[in-house]
Amino acid sequence: MTLKIAVDPDSATAPYEQLRAQLSEQARSGTLPVGYRLPTVRGLAGELGLAANTVAKAYRALEADGVIETRGRNGTFVAAAGDAAARHAATAAREYAEQARRLGLPEADARAHAEDAVRAAYARQGLH
């Protein structure tokens, strides 16, 4: 299996975010199977022509999201938690709803704000 990542240096999206998004999508879709060993930070940086810190930042974000896991000297792997993204999103949505209610927003306004935020986030990434 070959890792398929393309980072566009002319994109308005930061290179680490492009890398993070592509790895996350490939793990979520199963293109990168659970247990797949990712290249080292330096190795992937060299392949993509990126700074090692850029790849490290993407790996840290993916690990925080539960998409990948680092096993010390053994390497970095696609995590078994296939539903990690859904769990994180549900938690964030629940926290938003609770805060909107505490602020006294009508339900319709809270929903409209959430929909606007989602629409804007996906439009920025060209995912709409």
XYZ file of N, CA, C and O in Angstrom:
512
model
N 0.852 -1.178 0.000
C 0.000 0.000 0.000
C 0.890 1.231 0.000
O 1.849 1.320 0.745
N 0.531 2.202 -0.832
C 1.277 3.449 -0.918
C 0.417 4.586 -0.400
O -0.759 4.687 -0.738
N 1.013 5.422 0.408
C 0.328 6.588 0.946
C 0.181 7.612 -0.174
O 1.153 7.934 -0.852
N -1.035 8.107 -0.388
C -1.294 9.074 -1.455
C -1.663 10.409 -0.837
O -2.790 10.613 -0.409
N -0.688 11.313 -0.793
C -0.872 12.643 -0.221
C -0.359 13.656 -1.221
O 0.720 13.489 -1.785
N -1.130 14.716 -1.416
C -0.698 15.808 -2.290
C -0.896 17.119 -1.535
O -2.009 17.433 -1.120
N 0.183 17.843 -1.348
C 0.123 19.126 -0.660
C 0.355 20.223 -1.693
O 1.353 20.220 -2.407
N -0.599 21.134 -1.790
C -0.538 22.239 -2.745
C 0.074 23.459 -2.064
O -0.576 24.082 -1.231
N 1.297 23.825 -2.433
C 1.947 24.970 -1.780
C 1.269 26.301 -2.084
O 1.466 27.270 -1.356
N 0.454 26.343 -3.122
C -0.229 27.581 -3.500
C -1.615 27.708 -2.871
O -2.300 28.707 -3.076
N -2.019 26.703 -2.126
C -3.331 26.716 -1.487
C -3.364 27.703 -0.329
O -2.358 27.929 0.345
N -4.542 28.249 -0.088
C -4.729 29.133 1.065
C -4.744 28.327 2.362
O -4.571 28.882 3.442
N -4.931 27.020 2.259
C -4.939 26.140 3.426
C -3.510 25.764 3.782
O -2.733 25.366 2.914
N -3.168 25.877 5.049
C -1.817 25.572 5.510
C -1.435 24.132 5.161
O -2.284 23.233 5.217
N -0.171 23.892 4.823
C 0.260 22.534 4.459
C -0.039 21.487 5.536
O -0.471 20.385 5.213
N 0.160 21.831 6.817
C -0.110 20.827 7.864
C -1.593 20.459 7.868
O -1.955 19.311 8.106
N -2.466 21.444 7.584
C -3.910 21.181 7.575
C -4.291 20.341 6.362
O -5.159 19.467 6.445
N -3.654 20.581 5.227
C -3.900 19.749 4.048
C -3.521 18.296 4.357
O -4.274 17.366 4.045
N -2.352 18.122 4.963
C -1.879 16.785 5.322
C -2.810 16.141 6.340
O -3.233 14.997 6.188
N -3.176 16.884 7.385
C -4.073 16.363 8.420
C -5.400 15.923 7.825
O -5.893 14.829 8.090
N -5.980 16.774 6.978
C -7.284 16.472 6.389
C -7.226 15.230 5.498
O -8.126 14.380 5.544
N -6.181 15.109 4.696
C -6.082 13.961 3.797
C -5.862 12.654 4.569
O -6.491 11.635 4.251
N -4.990 12.685 5.562
C -4.781 11.474 6.352
C -6.035 11.093 7.127
O -6.394 9.917 7.205
N -6.715 12.083 7.674
C -7.945 11.822 8.420
C -8.998 11.193 7.509
O -9.636 10.200 7.877
N -9.183 11.750 6.339
C -10.173 11.224 5.396
C -9.816 9.809 4.961
O -10.683 8.935 4.885
N -8.539 9.573 4.680
C -8.128 8.238 4.241
C -8.296 7.204 5.358
O -8.666 6.061 5.087
N -8.051 7.604 6.594
C -8.264 6.682 7.718
C -9.754 6.435 7.927
O -10.184 5.303 8.138
N -10.547 7.512 7.863
C -11.988 7.391 8.070
C -12.637 6.518 6.998
O -13.511 5.694 7.280
N -12.187 6.668 5.752
C -12.794 5.926 4.648
C -12.306 4.484 4.553
O -12.879 3.682 3.821
N -11.228 4.168 5.275
C -10.680 2.819 5.204
C -9.603 2.664 4.153
O -9.028 1.587 4.002
N -9.317 3.731 3.398
C -8.234 3.684 2.421
C -6.927 3.353 3.134
O -6.101 2.610 2.621
N -6.755 3.932 4.313
C -5.659 3.552 5.209
C -6.279 2.667 6.282
O -7.040 3.138 7.118
N -6.001 1.382 6.259
C -6.648 0.474 7.214
C -6.127 0.651 8.632
O -5.022 1.150 8.856
N -6.931 0.236 9.585
C -6.526 0.235 10.987
C -5.228 -0.555 11.102
O -5.089 -1.630 10.513
N -4.271 0.017 11.817
C -2.990 -0.644 12.012
C -1.947 -0.307 10.969
O -0.795 -0.707 11.095
N -2.351 0.434 9.931
C -1.392 0.824 8.894
C -0.304 1.686 9.525
O -0.585 2.648 10.229
N 0.946 1.340 9.268
C 2.070 2.095 9.822
C 2.389 3.274 8.915
O 2.695 3.105 7.738
N 2.306 4.460 9.492
C 2.610 5.680 8.754
C 4.115 5.895 8.696
O 4.857 5.428 9.563
N 4.572 6.638 7.688
C 6.003 6.958 7.628
C 6.415 7.797 8.841
O 5.577 8.453 9.462
N 7.694 7.789 9.134
C 8.194 8.651 10.204
C 7.968 10.103 9.798
O 7.762 10.415 8.617
N 8.017 10.985 10.775
C 7.854 12.410 10.499
C 8.887 12.862 9.480
O 8.552 13.502 8.471
N 10.126 12.533 9.722
C 11.196 12.947 8.786
C 11.025 12.304 7.418
O 11.256 12.940 6.398
N 10.647 11.037 7.413
C 10.469 10.340 6.140
C 9.369 10.967 5.291
O 9.560 11.208 4.096
N 8.221 11.242 5.917
C 7.112 11.838 5.176
C 7.435 13.269 4.775
O 7.107 13.691 3.664
N 8.112 13.999 5.644
C 8.514 15.366 5.312
C 9.408 15.359 4.076
O 9.234 16.172 3.156
N 10.342 14.426 4.028
C 11.233 14.315 2.871
C 10.481 13.964 1.597
O 10.732 14.539 0.536
N 9.541 13.018 1.693
C 8.752 12.613 0.522
C 7.925 13.763 -0.036
O 7.758 13.893 -1.244
N 7.359 14.576 0.875
C 6.448 15.644 0.458
C 7.139 16.985 0.270
O 6.497 17.946 -0.169
N 8.409 17.074 0.629
C 9.116 18.348 0.522
C 8.646 19.367 1.547
O 8.591 20.567 1.275
N 8.291 18.878 2.728
C 7.810 19.743 3.810
C 8.821 19.751 4.951
O 9.654 18.848 5.062
N 8.697 20.736 5.802
C 9.511 20.766 7.016
C 9.016 19.679 7.966
O 7.815 19.394 8.022
N 9.928 19.081 8.708
C 9.557 18.044 9.667
C 8.552 18.576 10.686
O 7.635 17.848 11.082
N 8.687 19.829 11.090
C 7.743 20.403 12.054
C 6.321 20.459 11.502
O 5.361 20.359 12.255
N 6.182 20.637 10.193
C 4.866 20.672 9.563
C 4.185 19.310 9.681
O 3.016 19.213 10.061
N 4.931 18.254 9.378
C 4.388 16.898 9.477
C 4.118 16.559 10.944
O 3.076 15.982 11.264
N 5.017 16.943 11.823
C 4.829 16.666 13.251
C 3.561 17.343 13.763
O 2.815 16.752 14.557
N 3.297 18.564 13.319
C 2.086 19.277 13.744
C 0.831 18.537 13.276
O -0.139 18.391 14.023
N 0.838 18.042 12.042
C -0.302 17.280 11.515
C -0.484 15.983 12.306
O -1.601 15.630 12.681
N 0.612 15.283 12.592
C 0.540 14.041 13.359
C -0.006 14.309 14.764
O -0.822 13.536 15.274
N 0.441 15.388 15.411
C -0.064 15.713 16.763
C -1.573 15.961 16.734
O -2.304 15.498 17.609
N -2.036 16.707 15.714
C -3.470 16.982 15.606
C -4.252 15.687 15.369
O -5.308 15.472 15.961
N -3.740 14.817 14.518
C -4.403 13.544 14.241
C -4.423 12.644 15.480
O -5.411 11.955 15.731
N -3.359 12.680 16.248
C -3.331 11.877 17.468
C -4.327 12.421 18.487
O -5.042 11.661 19.139
N -4.403 13.740 18.594
C -5.367 14.354 19.519
C -6.797 14.015 19.115
O -7.676 13.882 19.975
N -7.044 13.847 17.820
C -8.376 13.509 17.323
C -8.664 12.005 17.392
O -9.753 11.564 17.038
N -7.668 11.211 17.780
C -7.861 9.770 17.881
C -7.768 9.047 16.559
O -8.142 7.877 16.458
N -7.258 9.698 15.537
C -7.157 9.081 14.206
C -5.925 8.188 14.114
O -5.956 7.135 13.483
N -4.831 8.634 14.729
C -3.604 7.850 14.725
C -3.127 7.676 16.162
O -3.576 8.373 17.071
N -2.214 6.732 16.348
C -1.615 6.528 17.657
C -0.128 6.276 17.478
O 0.295 5.621 16.527
N 0.652 6.830 18.391
C 2.092 6.631 18.364
C 2.436 5.576 19.397
O 1.969 5.635 20.536
N 3.228 4.611 18.978
C 3.634 3.515 19.864
C 5.137 3.588 20.126
O 5.885 2.642 19.862
N 5.565 4.736 20.615
C 6.973 4.935 20.944
C 7.878 4.657 19.762
O 7.633 5.122 18.653
N 8.913 3.879 19.980
C 9.882 3.566 18.929
C 9.313 2.658 17.840
O 9.933 2.483 16.789
N 8.155 2.070 18.091
C 7.554 1.175 17.097
C 6.936 1.925 15.930
O 6.673 1.334 14.889
N 6.626 3.201 16.112
C 6.099 4.000 15.012
C 4.722 4.569 15.276
O 4.196 4.509 16.386
N 4.149 5.096 14.215
C 2.839 5.733 14.260
C 1.896 4.954 13.355
O 2.242 4.649 12.211
N 0.701 4.660 13.878
C -0.234 3.784 13.178
C -1.620 4.397 13.127
O -1.989 5.191 13.988
N -2.406 3.971 12.134
C -3.811 4.350 12.082
C -4.493 3.665 13.259
O -4.340 2.459 13.461
N -5.212 4.454 14.044
C -5.823 3.953 15.280
C -7.030 3.070 14.994
O -7.702 3.210 13.972
N -7.306 2.194 15.938
C -8.440 1.281 15.832
C -9.767 1.983 16.066
O -10.817 1.477 15.706
N -9.736 3.152 16.673
C -10.963 3.883 17.000
C -11.539 4.527 15.743
O -11.354 5.706 15.496
N -12.252 3.749 14.944
C -12.811 4.256 13.703
C -13.885 5.304 13.905
O -14.153 6.110 13.023
N -14.519 5.309 15.065
C -15.579 6.270 15.323
C -15.089 7.478 16.113
O -15.896 8.247 16.626
N -13.779 7.667 16.218
C -13.236 8.756 17.030
C -13.736 10.111 16.551
O -14.131 10.962 17.356
N -13.729 10.330 15.249
C -14.171 11.627 14.721
C -15.639 11.872 15.055
O -16.009 12.979 15.459
N -16.460 10.842 14.915
C -17.889 10.991 15.220
C -18.100 11.283 16.705
O -18.931 12.125 17.060
N -17.335 10.620 17.561
C -17.457 10.869 19.005
C -17.046 12.292 19.351
O -17.725 12.971 20.125
N -15.932 12.759 18.771
C -15.469 14.131 19.038
C -16.499 15.145 18.554
O -16.781 16.137 19.232
N -17.041 14.910 17.361
C -18.036 15.834 16.816
C -19.296 15.857 17.680
O -19.859 16.935 17.938
N -19.741 14.702 18.130
C -20.940 14.646 18.972
C -20.709 15.372 20.295
O -21.592 16.093 20.776
N -19.529 15.219 20.869
C -19.212 15.911 22.118
C -19.205 17.415 21.901
O -19.772 18.177 22.700
N -18.569 17.874 20.825
C -18.521 19.311 20.533
C -19.922 19.862 20.293
O -20.258 20.953 20.768
N -20.749 19.106 19.587
C -22.115 19.554 19.312
C -22.928 19.645 20.602
O -23.674 20.608 20.819
N -22.766 18.653 21.464
C -23.478 18.648 22.744
C -23.050 19.850 23.600
O -23.881 20.544 24.187
N -21.748 20.127 23.635
C -21.240 21.274 24.402
C -21.767 22.591 23.835
O -22.143 23.493 24.586
N -21.807 22.693 22.508
C -22.337 23.907 21.882
C -23.813 24.089 22.249
O -24.239 25.179 22.630
N -24.590 23.030 22.132
C -26.019 23.119 22.418
C -26.274 23.542 23.868
O -27.134 24.390 24.138
N -25.501 22.966 24.787
C -25.647 23.336 26.199
C -25.298 24.806 26.432
O -25.996 25.516 27.155
N -24.229 25.264 25.807
C -23.829 26.665 25.987
C -24.863 27.612 25.367
O -25.211 28.632 25.961
N -25.366 27.276 24.195
C -26.380 28.116 23.548
C -27.632 28.203 24.428
O -28.217 29.283 24.587
N -28.025 27.080 25.021
C -29.196 27.074 25.910
C -28.942 27.941 27.138
O -29.789 28.747 27.526
N -27.739 27.788 27.734
C -27.393 28.603 28.913
C -27.391 30.099 28.587
O -27.721 30.918 29.438
N -27.014 30.444 27.367
C -26.991 31.849 26.952
C -28.388 32.383 26.641
O -28.560 33.573 26.397
N -29.366 31.486 26.626
C -30.747 31.899 26.394
C -31.122 32.029 24.927
O -32.148 32.640 24.617
N -30.322 31.468 24.033
C -30.669 31.531 22.614
C -31.876 30.643 22.321
O -31.945 29.519 22.816
N -32.786 31.134 21.510
C -33.876 30.252 21.069
C -33.284 29.093 20.253
O -32.251 29.246 19.596
N -33.940 27.951 20.297
C -33.431 26.767 19.599
C -33.180 27.043 18.119
O -32.149 26.623 17.573
N -34.098 27.744 17.466
C -33.945 28.020 16.036
C -32.685 28.848 15.761
O -31.967 28.593 14.787
N -32.385 29.807 16.632
C -31.178 30.621 16.458
C -29.920 29.782 16.679
O -28.926 29.921 15.951
N -29.952 28.923 17.695
C -28.797 28.058 17.968
C -28.521 27.154 16.770
O -27.376 26.987 16.354
N -29.581 26.582 16.205
C -29.418 25.724 15.019
C -28.866 26.520 13.836
O -27.983 26.051 13.117
N -29.379 27.723 13.635
C -28.932 28.558 12.513
C -27.449 28.895 12.652
O -26.701 28.844 11.664
N -27.009 29.233 13.867
C -25.590 29.535 14.090
C -24.716 28.305 13.813
O -23.661 28.423 13.195
N -25.163 27.151 14.271
C -24.400 25.927 14.041
C -24.327 25.607 12.551
O -23.254 25.276 12.028
N -25.455 25.729 11.854
C -25.458 25.456 10.413
C -24.569 26.431 9.662
O -23.842 26.038 8.745
N -24.585 27.708 10.044
C -23.720 28.701 9.404
C -22.247 28.357 9.618
O -21.431 28.459 8.699
N -21.908 27.941 10.829
C -20.519 27.599 11.140
C -20.059 26.379 10.348
O -18.945 26.354 9.805
N -20.903 25.371 10.257
C -20.557 24.170 9.499
C -20.412 24.517 8.015
O -19.443 24.116 7.364
N -21.352 25.264 7.476
C -21.302 25.665 6.075
C -20.006 26.412 5.775
O -19.321 26.143 4.795
N -19.645 27.363 6.639
C -18.434 28.163 6.435
C -17.175 27.300 6.525
O -16.256 27.449 5.714
N -17.131 26.385 7.495
C -15.950 25.529 7.660
C -15.753 24.624 6.449
O -14.632 24.465 5.961
N -16.818 24.062 5.934
C -16.696 23.167 4.787
C -16.426 23.939 3.504
O -15.718 23.453 2.629
N -16.949 25.133 3.388
C -16.694 25.956 2.197
C -15.209 26.340 2.141
O -14.613 26.342 1.066
N -14.612 26.642 3.291
C -13.183 27.001 3.337
C -12.329 25.851 2.859
O -11.273 26.059 2.283
N -12.743 24.638 3.098
C -11.972 23.464 2.715
C -12.383 22.932 1.340
O -11.846 21.937 0.885
N -13.353 23.584 0.710
C -13.823 23.108 -0.586
C -14.559 21.796 -0.478
O -14.586 21.005 -1.412
N -15.189 21.534 0.672
C -15.876 20.259 0.915
C -17.398 20.370 0.855
O -18.077 19.431 1.210
N -17.923 21.488 0.430
C -19.380 21.671 0.437
C -20.059 20.913 -0.637
O -19.579 20.238 -1.429
